[in-house]
mmCIF file of C-alpha atoms in Angstrom:
data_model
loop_
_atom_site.group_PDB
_atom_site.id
_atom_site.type_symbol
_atom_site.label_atom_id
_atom_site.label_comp_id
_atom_site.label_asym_id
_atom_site.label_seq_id
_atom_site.Cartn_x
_atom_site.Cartn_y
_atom_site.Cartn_z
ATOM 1 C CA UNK A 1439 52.689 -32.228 -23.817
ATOM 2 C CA UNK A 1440 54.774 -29.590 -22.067
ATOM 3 C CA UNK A 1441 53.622 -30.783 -18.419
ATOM 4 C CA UNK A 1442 53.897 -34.464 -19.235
ATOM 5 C CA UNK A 1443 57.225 -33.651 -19.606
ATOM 6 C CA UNK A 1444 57.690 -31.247 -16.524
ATOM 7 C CA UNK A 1445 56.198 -34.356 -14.369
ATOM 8 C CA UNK A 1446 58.305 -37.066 -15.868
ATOM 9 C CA UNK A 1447 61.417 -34.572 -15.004
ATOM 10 C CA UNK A 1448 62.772 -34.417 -18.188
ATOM 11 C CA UNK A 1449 62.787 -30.893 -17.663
ATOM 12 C CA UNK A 1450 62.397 -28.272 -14.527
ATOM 13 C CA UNK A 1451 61.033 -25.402 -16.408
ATOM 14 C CA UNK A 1452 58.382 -25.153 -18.830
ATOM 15 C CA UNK A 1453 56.288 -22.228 -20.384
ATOM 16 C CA UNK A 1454 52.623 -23.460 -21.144
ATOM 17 C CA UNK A 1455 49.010 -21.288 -21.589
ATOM 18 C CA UNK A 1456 46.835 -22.014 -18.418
ATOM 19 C CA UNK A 1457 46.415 -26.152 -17.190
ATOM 20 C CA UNK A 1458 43.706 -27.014 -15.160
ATOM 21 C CA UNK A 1459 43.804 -30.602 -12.508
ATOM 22 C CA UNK A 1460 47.358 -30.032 -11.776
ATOM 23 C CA UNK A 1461 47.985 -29.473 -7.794
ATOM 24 C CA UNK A 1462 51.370 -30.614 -8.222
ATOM 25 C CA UNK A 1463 52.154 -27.688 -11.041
ATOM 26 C CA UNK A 1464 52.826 -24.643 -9.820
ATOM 27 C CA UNK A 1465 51.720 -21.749 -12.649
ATOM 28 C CA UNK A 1466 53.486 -18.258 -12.231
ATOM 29 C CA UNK A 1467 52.189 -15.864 -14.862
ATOM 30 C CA UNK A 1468 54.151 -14.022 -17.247
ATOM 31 C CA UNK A 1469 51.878 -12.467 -19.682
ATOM 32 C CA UNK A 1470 48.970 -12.113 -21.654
ATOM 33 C CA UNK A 1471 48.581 -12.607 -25.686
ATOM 34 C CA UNK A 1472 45.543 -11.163 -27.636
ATOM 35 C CA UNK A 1473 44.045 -13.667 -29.742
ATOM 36 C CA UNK A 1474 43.100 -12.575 -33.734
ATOM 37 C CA UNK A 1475 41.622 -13.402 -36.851
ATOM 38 C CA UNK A 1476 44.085 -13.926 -39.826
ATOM 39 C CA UNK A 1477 43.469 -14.032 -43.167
ATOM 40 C CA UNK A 1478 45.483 -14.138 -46.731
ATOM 41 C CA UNK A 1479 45.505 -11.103 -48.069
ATOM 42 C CA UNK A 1480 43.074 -11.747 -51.138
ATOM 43 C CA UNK A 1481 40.073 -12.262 -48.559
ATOM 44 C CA UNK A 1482 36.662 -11.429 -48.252
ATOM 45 C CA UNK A 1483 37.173 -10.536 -44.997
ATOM 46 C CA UNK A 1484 40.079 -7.775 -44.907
ATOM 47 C CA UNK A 1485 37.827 -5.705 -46.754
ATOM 48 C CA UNK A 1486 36.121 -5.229 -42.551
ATOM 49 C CA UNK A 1487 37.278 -2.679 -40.399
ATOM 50 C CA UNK A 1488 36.935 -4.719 -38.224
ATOM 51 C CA UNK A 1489 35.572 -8.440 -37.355
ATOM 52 C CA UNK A 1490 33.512 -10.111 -34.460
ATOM 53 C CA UNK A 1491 33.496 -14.038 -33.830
ATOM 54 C CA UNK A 1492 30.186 -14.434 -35.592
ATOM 55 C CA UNK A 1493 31.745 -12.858 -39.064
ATOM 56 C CA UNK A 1494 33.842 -16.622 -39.227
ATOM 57 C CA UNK A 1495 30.430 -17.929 -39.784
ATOM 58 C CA UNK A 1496 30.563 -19.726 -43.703
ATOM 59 C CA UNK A 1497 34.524 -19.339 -43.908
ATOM 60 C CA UNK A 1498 36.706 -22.583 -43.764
ATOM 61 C CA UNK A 1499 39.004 -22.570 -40.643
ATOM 62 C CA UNK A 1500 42.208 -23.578 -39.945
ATOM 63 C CA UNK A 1501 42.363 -24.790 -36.728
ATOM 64 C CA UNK A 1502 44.464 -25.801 -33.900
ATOM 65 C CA UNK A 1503 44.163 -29.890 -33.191
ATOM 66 C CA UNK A 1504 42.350 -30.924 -29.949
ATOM 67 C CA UNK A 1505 45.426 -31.085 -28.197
ATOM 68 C CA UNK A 1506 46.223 -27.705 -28.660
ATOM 69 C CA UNK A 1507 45.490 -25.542 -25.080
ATOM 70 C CA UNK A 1508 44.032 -22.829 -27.295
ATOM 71 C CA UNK A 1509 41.125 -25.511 -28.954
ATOM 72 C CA UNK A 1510 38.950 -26.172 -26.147
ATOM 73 C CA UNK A 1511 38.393 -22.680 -25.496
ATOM 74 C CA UNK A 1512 38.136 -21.579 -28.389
ATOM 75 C CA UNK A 1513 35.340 -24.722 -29.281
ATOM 76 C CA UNK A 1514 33.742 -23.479 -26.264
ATOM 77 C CA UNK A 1515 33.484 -19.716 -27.901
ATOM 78 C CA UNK A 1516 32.289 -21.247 -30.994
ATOM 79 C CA UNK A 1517 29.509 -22.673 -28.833
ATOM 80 C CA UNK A 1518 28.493 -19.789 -26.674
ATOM 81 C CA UNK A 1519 28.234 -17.835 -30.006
ATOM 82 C CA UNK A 1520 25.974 -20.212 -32.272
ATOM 83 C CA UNK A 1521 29.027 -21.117 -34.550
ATOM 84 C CA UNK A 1522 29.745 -24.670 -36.055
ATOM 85 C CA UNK A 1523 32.971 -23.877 -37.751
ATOM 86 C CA UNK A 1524 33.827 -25.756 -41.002
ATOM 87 C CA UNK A 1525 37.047 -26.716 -40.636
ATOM 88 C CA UNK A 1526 39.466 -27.276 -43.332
ATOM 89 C CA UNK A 1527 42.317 -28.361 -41.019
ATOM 90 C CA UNK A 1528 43.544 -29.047 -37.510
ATOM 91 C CA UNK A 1529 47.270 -28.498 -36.873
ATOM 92 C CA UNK A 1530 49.746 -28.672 -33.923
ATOM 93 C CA UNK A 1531 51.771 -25.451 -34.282
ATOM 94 C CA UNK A 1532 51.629 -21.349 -35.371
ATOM 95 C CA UNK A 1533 53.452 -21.679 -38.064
ATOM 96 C CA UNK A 1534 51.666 -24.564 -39.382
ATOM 97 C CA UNK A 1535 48.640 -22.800 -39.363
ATOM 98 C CA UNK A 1536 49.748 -19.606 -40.336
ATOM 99 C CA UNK A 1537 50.935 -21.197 -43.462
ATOM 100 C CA UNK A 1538 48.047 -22.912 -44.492
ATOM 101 C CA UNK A 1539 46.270 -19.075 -44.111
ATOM 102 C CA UNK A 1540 48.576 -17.810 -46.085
ATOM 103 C CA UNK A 1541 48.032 -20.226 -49.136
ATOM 104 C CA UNK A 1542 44.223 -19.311 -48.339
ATOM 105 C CA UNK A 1543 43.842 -23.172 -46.981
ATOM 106 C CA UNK A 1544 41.007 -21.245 -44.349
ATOM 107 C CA UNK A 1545 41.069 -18.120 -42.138
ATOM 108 C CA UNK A 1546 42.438 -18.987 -38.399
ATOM 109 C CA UNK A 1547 42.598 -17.769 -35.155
ATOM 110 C CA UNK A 1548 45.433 -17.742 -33.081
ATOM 111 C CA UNK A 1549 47.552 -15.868 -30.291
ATOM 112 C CA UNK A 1550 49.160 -12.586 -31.751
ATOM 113 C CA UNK A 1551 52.532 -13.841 -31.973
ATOM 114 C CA UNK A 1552 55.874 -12.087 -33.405
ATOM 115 C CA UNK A 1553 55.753 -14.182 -36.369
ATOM 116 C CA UNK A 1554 53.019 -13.389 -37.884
ATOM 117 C CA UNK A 1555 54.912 -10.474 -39.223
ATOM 118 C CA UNK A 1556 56.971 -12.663 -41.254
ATOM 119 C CA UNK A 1557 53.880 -14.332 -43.716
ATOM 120 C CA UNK A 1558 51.873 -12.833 -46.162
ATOM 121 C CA UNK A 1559 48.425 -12.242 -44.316
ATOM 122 C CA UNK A 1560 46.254 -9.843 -42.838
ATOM 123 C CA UNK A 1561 45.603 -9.675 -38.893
ATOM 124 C CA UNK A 1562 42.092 -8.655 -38.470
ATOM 125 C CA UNK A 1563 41.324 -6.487 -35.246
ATOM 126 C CA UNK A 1564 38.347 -7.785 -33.638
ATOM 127 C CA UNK A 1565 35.413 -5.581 -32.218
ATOM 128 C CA UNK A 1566 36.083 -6.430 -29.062
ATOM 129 C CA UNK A 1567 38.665 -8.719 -27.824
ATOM 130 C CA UNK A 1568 37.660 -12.551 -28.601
ATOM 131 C CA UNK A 1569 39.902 -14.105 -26.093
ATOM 132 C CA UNK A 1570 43.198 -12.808 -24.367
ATOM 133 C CA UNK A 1571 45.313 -15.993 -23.328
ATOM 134 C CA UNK A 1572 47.875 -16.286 -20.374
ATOM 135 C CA UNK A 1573 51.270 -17.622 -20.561
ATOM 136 C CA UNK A 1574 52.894 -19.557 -17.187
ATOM 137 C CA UNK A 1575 56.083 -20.296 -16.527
ATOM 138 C CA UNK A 1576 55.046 -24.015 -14.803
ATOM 139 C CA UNK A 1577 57.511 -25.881 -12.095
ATOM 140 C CA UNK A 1578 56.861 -28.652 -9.850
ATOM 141 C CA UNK A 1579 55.259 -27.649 -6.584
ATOM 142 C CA UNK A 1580 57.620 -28.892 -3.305
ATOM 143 C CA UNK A 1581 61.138 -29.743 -6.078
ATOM 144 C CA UNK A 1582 64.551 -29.371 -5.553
ATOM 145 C CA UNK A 1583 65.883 -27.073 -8.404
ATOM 146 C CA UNK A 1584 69.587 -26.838 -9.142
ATOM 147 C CA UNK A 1585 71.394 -23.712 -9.019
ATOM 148 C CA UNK A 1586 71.464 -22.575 -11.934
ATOM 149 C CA UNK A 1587 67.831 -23.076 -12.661
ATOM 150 C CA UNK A 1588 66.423 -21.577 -9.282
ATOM 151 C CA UNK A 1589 68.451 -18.397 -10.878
ATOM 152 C CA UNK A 1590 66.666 -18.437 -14.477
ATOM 153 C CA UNK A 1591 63.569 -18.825 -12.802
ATOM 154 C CA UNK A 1592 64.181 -16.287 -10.613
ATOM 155 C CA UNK A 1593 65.717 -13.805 -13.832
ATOM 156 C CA UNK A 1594 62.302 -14.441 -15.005
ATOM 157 C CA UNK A 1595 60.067 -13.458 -12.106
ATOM 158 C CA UNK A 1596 62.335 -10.370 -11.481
ATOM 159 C CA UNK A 1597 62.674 -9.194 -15.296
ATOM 160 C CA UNK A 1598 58.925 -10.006 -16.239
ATOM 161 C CA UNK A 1599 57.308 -6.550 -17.460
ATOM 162 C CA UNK A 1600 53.723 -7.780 -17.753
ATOM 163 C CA UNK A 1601 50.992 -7.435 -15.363
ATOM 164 C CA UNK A 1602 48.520 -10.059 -15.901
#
């Protein structure tokens, strides 16, 4: 994990969706990725002109493992909208699960991420937005950064474009 990591110092930077029971993290947001539905292209479901959380209802998923930041909340949309998704897989990574879309393994839902474009699916728009998720750049509260790293972080802040 990303803030394991940040803790045991093996790094003073890291990039990470929203942690929670952290007071010694300090999370500066950078931006804010749409989540979507992807399917391969030879699906039922790219026929839509559109999809809603309930339409995953009776499709196999591909899914992001528990430890995945995105799998709680998305288990916890699931919930709130009657769905018990039949998972075909859990992965650890995008591209992992894009894949396994791709050679129609399940239909998944993920961040809308650059490489996407680079696989043979269909992104789905959604209704209305499912879930938009925030990225942080994460640094130890009350650390001495070098340099050099106090001036990335700071490149960063300055040159960040997004208003989240």
């Amino acid at each position: 994990m990303v803030i394991k990591g940040l803790k045991e110092e093996n790094y003073d930077i890291a990039f990470c969706t929203n942690i929670e029971n952290e007071p010694d993290i300090e999370l500066l947001p950078l931006a804010k990725q749409e989540i979507v539905l992807i399917t391969n292209k030879n699906h039922p479901l790219t026929e839509r002109e559109f999809v809603e959380l309930k339409d995953i209802a009776g499709y196999k998923l591909v899914c992001f493992n528990k430890n995945s930041g995105l799998r709680p909340i998305l288990d916890k949309l699931f919930a709130g909208a009657g769905i018990v998704p039949e998972i075909s897989c859990e992965v650890a990574e995008d591209n992992a699960l894009i894949g396994l879309v791709e050679a129609n393994q399940g239909i998944g839902i993920l961040p809308l991420v650059s490489t996407l474009n680079y696989f043979d699916i269909k992104i789905l728009p959604t209704k209305e937005p499912i879930y938009q998720q925030s990225i942080y750049m994460a640094v130890r509260k009350n650390r001495y950064l070098p340099p050099i790293v106090q001036q990335f972080q700071d490149f960063i802040i300055e040159n960040n474009n997004q208003q989240i």
